[in-house]
mmCIF file of C-alpha atoms in Angstrom:
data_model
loop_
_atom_site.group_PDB
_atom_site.id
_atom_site.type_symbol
_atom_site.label_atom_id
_atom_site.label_comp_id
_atom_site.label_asym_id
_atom_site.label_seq_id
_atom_site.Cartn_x
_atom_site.Cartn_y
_atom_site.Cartn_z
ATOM 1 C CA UNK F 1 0.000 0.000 0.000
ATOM 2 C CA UNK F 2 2.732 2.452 0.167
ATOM 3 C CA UNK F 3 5.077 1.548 -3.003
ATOM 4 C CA UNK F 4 3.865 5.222 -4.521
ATOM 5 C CA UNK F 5 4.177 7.065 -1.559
ATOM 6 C CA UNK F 6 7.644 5.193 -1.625
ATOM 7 C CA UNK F 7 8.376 6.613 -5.090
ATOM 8 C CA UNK F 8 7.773 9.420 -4.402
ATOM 9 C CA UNK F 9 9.582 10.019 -0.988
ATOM 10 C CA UNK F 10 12.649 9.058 -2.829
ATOM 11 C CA UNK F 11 12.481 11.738 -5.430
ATOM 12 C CA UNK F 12 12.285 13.727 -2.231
ATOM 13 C CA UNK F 13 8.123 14.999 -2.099
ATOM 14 C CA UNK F 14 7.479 15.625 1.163
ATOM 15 C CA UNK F 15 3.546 16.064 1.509
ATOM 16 C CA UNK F 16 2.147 13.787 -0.481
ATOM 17 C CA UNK F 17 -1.715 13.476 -0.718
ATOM 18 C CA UNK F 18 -4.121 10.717 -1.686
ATOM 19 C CA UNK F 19 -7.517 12.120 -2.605
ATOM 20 C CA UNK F 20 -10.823 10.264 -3.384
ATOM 21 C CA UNK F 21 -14.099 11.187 -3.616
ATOM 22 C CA UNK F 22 -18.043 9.338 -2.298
ATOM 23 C CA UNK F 23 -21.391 9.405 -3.323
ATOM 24 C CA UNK F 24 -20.798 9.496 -7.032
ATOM 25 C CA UNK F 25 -23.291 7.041 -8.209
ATOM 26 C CA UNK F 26 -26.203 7.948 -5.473
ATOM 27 C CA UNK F 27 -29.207 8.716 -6.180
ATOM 28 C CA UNK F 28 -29.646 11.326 -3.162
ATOM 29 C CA UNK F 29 -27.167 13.306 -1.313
ATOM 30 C CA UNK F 30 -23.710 15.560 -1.889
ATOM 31 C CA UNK F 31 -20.801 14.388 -3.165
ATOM 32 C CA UNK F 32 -17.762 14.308 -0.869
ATOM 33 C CA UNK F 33 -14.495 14.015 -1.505
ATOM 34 C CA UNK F 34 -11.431 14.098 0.944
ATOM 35 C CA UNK F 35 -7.715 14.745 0.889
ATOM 36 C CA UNK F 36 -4.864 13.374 3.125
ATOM 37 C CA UNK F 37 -1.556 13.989 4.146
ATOM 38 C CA UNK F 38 0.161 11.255 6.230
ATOM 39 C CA UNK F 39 3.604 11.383 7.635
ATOM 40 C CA UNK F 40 6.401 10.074 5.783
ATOM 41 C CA UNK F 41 7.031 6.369 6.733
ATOM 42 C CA UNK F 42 3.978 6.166 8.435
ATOM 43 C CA UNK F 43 2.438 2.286 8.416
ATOM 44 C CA UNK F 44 -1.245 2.362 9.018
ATOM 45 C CA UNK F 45 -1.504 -1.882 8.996
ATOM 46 C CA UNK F 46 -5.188 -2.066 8.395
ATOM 47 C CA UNK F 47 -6.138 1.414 6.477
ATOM 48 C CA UNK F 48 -7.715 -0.145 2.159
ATOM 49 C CA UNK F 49 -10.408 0.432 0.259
ATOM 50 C CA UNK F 50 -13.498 2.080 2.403
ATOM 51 C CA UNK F 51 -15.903 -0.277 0.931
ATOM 52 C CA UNK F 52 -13.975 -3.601 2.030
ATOM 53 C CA UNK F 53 -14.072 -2.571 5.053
ATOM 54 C CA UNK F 54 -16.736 -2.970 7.946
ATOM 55 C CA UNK F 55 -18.701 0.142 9.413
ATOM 56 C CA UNK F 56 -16.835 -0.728 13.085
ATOM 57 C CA UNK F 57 -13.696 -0.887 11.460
ATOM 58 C CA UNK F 58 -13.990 2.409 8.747
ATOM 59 C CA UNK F 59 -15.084 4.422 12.290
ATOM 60 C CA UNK F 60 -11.760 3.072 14.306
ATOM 61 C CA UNK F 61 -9.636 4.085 11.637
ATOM 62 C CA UNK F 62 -11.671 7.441 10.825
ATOM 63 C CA UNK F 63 -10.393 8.271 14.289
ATOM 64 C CA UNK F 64 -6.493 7.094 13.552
ATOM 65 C CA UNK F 65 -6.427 9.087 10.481
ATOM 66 C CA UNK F 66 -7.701 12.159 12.320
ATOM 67 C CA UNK F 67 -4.781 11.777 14.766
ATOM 68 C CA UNK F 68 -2.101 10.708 12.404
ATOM 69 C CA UNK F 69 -2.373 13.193 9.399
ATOM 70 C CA UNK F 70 -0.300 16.029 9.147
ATOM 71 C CA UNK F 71 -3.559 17.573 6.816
ATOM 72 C CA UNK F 72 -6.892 16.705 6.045
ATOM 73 C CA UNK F 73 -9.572 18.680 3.992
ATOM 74 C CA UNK F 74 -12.366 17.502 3.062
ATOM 75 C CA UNK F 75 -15.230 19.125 0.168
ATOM 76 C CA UNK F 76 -18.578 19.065 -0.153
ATOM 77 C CA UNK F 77 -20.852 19.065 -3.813
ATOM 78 C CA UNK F 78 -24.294 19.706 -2.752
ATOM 79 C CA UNK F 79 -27.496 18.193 -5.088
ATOM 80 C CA UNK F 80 -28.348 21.425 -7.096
ATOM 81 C CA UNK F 81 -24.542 21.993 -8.250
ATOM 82 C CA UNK F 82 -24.413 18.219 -8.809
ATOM 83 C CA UNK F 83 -27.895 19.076 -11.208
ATOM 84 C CA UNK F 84 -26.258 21.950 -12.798
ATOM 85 C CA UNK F 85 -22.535 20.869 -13.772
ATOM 86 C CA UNK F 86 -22.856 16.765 -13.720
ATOM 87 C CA UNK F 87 -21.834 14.704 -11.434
ATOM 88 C CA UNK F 88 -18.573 13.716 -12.402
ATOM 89 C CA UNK F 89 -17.118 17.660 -12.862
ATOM 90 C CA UNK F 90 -19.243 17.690 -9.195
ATOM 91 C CA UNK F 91 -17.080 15.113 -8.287
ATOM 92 C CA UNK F 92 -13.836 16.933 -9.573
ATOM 93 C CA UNK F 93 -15.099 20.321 -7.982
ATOM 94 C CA UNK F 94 -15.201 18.251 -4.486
ATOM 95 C CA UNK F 95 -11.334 17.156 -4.720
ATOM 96 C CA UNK F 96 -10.597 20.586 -5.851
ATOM 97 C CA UNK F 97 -11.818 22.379 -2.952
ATOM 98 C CA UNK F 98 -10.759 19.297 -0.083
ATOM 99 C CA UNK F 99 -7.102 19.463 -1.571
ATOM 100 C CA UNK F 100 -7.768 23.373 -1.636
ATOM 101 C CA UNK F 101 -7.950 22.955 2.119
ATOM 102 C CA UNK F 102 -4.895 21.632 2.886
ATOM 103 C CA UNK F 103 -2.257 22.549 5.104
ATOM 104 C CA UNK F 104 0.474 22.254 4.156
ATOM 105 C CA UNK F 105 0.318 22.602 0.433
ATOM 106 C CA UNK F 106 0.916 19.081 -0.825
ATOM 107 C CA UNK F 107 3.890 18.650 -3.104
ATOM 108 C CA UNK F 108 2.343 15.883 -5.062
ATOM 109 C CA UNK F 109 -1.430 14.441 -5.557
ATOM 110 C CA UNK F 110 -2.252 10.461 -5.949
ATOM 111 C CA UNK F 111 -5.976 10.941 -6.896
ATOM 112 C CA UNK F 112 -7.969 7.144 -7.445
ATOM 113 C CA UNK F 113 -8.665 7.121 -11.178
ATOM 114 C CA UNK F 114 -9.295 11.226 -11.399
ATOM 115 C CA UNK F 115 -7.614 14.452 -12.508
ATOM 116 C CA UNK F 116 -7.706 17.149 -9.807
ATOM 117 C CA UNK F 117 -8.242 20.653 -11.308
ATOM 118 C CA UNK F 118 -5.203 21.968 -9.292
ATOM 119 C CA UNK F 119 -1.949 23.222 -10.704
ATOM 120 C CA UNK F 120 0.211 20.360 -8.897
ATOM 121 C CA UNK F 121 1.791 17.135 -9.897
ATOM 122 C CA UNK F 122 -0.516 14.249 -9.662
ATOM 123 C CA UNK F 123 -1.196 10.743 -10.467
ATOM 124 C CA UNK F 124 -4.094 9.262 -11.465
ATOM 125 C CA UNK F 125 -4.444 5.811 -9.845
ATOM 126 C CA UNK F 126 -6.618 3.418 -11.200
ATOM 127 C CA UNK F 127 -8.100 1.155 -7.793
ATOM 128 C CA UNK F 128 -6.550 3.994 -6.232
ATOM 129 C CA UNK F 129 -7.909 3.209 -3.079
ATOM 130 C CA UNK F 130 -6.850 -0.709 -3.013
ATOM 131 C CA UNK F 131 -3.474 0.623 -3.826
ATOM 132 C CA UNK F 132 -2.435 3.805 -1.990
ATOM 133 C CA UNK F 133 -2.478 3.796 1.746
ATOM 134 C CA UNK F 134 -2.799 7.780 1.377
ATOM 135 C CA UNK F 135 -6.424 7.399 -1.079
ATOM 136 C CA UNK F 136 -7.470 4.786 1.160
ATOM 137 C CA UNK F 137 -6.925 7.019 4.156
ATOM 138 C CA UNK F 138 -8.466 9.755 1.914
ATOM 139 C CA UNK F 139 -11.392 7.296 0.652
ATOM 140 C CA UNK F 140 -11.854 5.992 4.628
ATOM 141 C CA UNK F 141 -12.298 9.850 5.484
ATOM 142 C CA UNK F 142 -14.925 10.813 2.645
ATOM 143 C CA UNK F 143 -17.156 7.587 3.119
ATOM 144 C CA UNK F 144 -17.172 8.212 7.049
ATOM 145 C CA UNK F 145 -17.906 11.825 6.555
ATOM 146 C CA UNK F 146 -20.759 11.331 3.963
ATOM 147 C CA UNK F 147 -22.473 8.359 6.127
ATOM 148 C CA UNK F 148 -22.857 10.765 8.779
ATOM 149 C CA UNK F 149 -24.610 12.808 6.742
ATOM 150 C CA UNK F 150 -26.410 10.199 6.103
ATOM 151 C CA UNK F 151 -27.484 10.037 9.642
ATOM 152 C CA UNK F 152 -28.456 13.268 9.476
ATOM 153 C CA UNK F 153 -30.522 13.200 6.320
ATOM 154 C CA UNK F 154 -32.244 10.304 7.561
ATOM 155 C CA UNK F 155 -33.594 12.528 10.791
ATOM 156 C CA UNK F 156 -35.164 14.904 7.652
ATOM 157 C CA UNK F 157 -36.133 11.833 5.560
ATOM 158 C CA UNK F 158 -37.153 9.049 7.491
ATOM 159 C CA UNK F 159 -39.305 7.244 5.188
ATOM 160 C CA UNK F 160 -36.231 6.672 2.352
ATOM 161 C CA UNK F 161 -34.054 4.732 4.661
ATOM 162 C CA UNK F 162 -31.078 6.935 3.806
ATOM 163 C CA UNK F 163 -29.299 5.688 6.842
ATOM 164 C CA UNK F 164 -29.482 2.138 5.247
ATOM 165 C CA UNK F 165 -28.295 2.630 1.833
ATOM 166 C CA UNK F 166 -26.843 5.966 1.897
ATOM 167 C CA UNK F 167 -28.803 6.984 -1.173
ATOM 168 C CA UNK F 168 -27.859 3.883 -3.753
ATOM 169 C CA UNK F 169 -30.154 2.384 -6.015
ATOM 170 C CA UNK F 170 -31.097 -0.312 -4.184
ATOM 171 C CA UNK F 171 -34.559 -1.826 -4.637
ATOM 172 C CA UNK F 172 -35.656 -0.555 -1.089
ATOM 173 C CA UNK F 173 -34.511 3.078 -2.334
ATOM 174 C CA UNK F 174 -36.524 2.757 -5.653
ATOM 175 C CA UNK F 175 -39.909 1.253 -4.262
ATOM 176 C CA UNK F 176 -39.829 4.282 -1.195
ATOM 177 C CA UNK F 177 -39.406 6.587 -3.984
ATOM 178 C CA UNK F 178 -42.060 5.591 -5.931
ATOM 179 C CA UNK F 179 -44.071 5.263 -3.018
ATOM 180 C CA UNK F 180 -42.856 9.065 -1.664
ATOM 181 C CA UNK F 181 -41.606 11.202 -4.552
ATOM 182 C CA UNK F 182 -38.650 12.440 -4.669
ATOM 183 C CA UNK F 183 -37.002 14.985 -1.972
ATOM 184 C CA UNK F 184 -35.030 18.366 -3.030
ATOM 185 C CA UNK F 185 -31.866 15.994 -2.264
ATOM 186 C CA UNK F 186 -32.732 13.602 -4.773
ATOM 187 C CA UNK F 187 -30.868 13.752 -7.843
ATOM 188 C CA UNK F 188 -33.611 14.662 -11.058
ATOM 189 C CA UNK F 189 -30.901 13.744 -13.241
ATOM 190 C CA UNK F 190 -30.371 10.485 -11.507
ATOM 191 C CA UNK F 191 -33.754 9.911 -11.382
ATOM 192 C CA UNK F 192 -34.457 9.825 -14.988
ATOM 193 C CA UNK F 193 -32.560 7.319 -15.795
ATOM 194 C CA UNK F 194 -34.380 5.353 -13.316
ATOM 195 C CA UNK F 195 -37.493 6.492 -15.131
ATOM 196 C CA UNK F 196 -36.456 4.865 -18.795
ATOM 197 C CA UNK F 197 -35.496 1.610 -16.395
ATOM 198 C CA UNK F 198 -39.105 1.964 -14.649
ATOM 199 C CA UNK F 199 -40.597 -0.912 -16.704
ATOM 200 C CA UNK F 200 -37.813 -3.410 -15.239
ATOM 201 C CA UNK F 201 -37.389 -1.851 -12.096
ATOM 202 C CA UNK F 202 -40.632 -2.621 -10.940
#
């Protein structure tokens, strides 16, 4: 997990961070993306991927990651910029502004499988997050954030089950929407293209 960092170190980058973003392919909810800096040499044994990992487990290292970092920022896409730009510049914008936030300044970016509209060297990483301890750190930091959102959506929404699915397609989320409507944080764009499936949907 650390053979870029590794690289990079070598070639003598100091702040390196991994980025990676959540809530890309939801139906309802922001975007969030997040940004970390960890400290050179640093081994954090269980930190991969946020989704192979248990809730328990993605909450005890949340807290790690907090304590370890030398930066974190994280950014936030809400539903009607998501509308208006798409969500995969939405995504971009939410790296932009977590890496924005930053400090230090990273010397170098390792983003999972994106560009980062920043003038910086960076790396796209393809299974970034499987790869990089720093975008799993990053990815572990943006799916923790965004579930508690969740939490707090679900308090607004309670008949959607948000804190369940976290706004995926899943078949609960589709009946409860037929059922409901859709909310202001339900994405119209999104939603179309669950309209053309409607017919084998349900």
């Amino acid at each position: 997990m650390l053979e870029y960092e590794q690289d990079l170190w070598q070639q003598g980058k100091q702040f390196i961070a991994g980025v990676d973003e959540v809530g890309r392919g939801c139906l309802f909810g922001d975007v969030v993306a997040a940004a970390v800096i960890l400290p050179k040499g640093l081994v954090l044994e269980e930190v991969n991927d946020s989704k192979k990992l248990s809730e328990k487990k993605r909450d005890a290292l949340y807290e790690v990651i907090m304590a370890e970092a030398l930066a974190i920022g994280v950014g936030i896409v809400d539903v009607r910029t998501i509308e208006r730009i798409n969500i995969k510049q939405a995504a971009r914008l939410a790296m932009k502004i977590a890496v924005g936030r930053l400090d230090p300044d990273p010397d170098f970016l390792l983003v999972d499988a994106e560009k980062v509209d920043a003038d910086m060297e960076q790396l796209a990483v393809i299974h970034g997050d499987a790869l990089s301890q720093s975008i799993a750190a990053a990815s572990i930091i943006a799916k923790v954030t965004r579930d508690r959102m969740c939490l707090q959506w679900d308090l607004q929404y309670p008949e959607y089950g948000i804190a369940i699915h976290k706004g995926y397609a899943t078949k609960m989320h589709r009946e409860r929407i037929v059922e409901f409507g859709a909310t202001p944080m339900h994405r119209k764009t999104f939603l179309r293209n669950l309209e053309v499936e409607q017919q084998v949907l349900f």
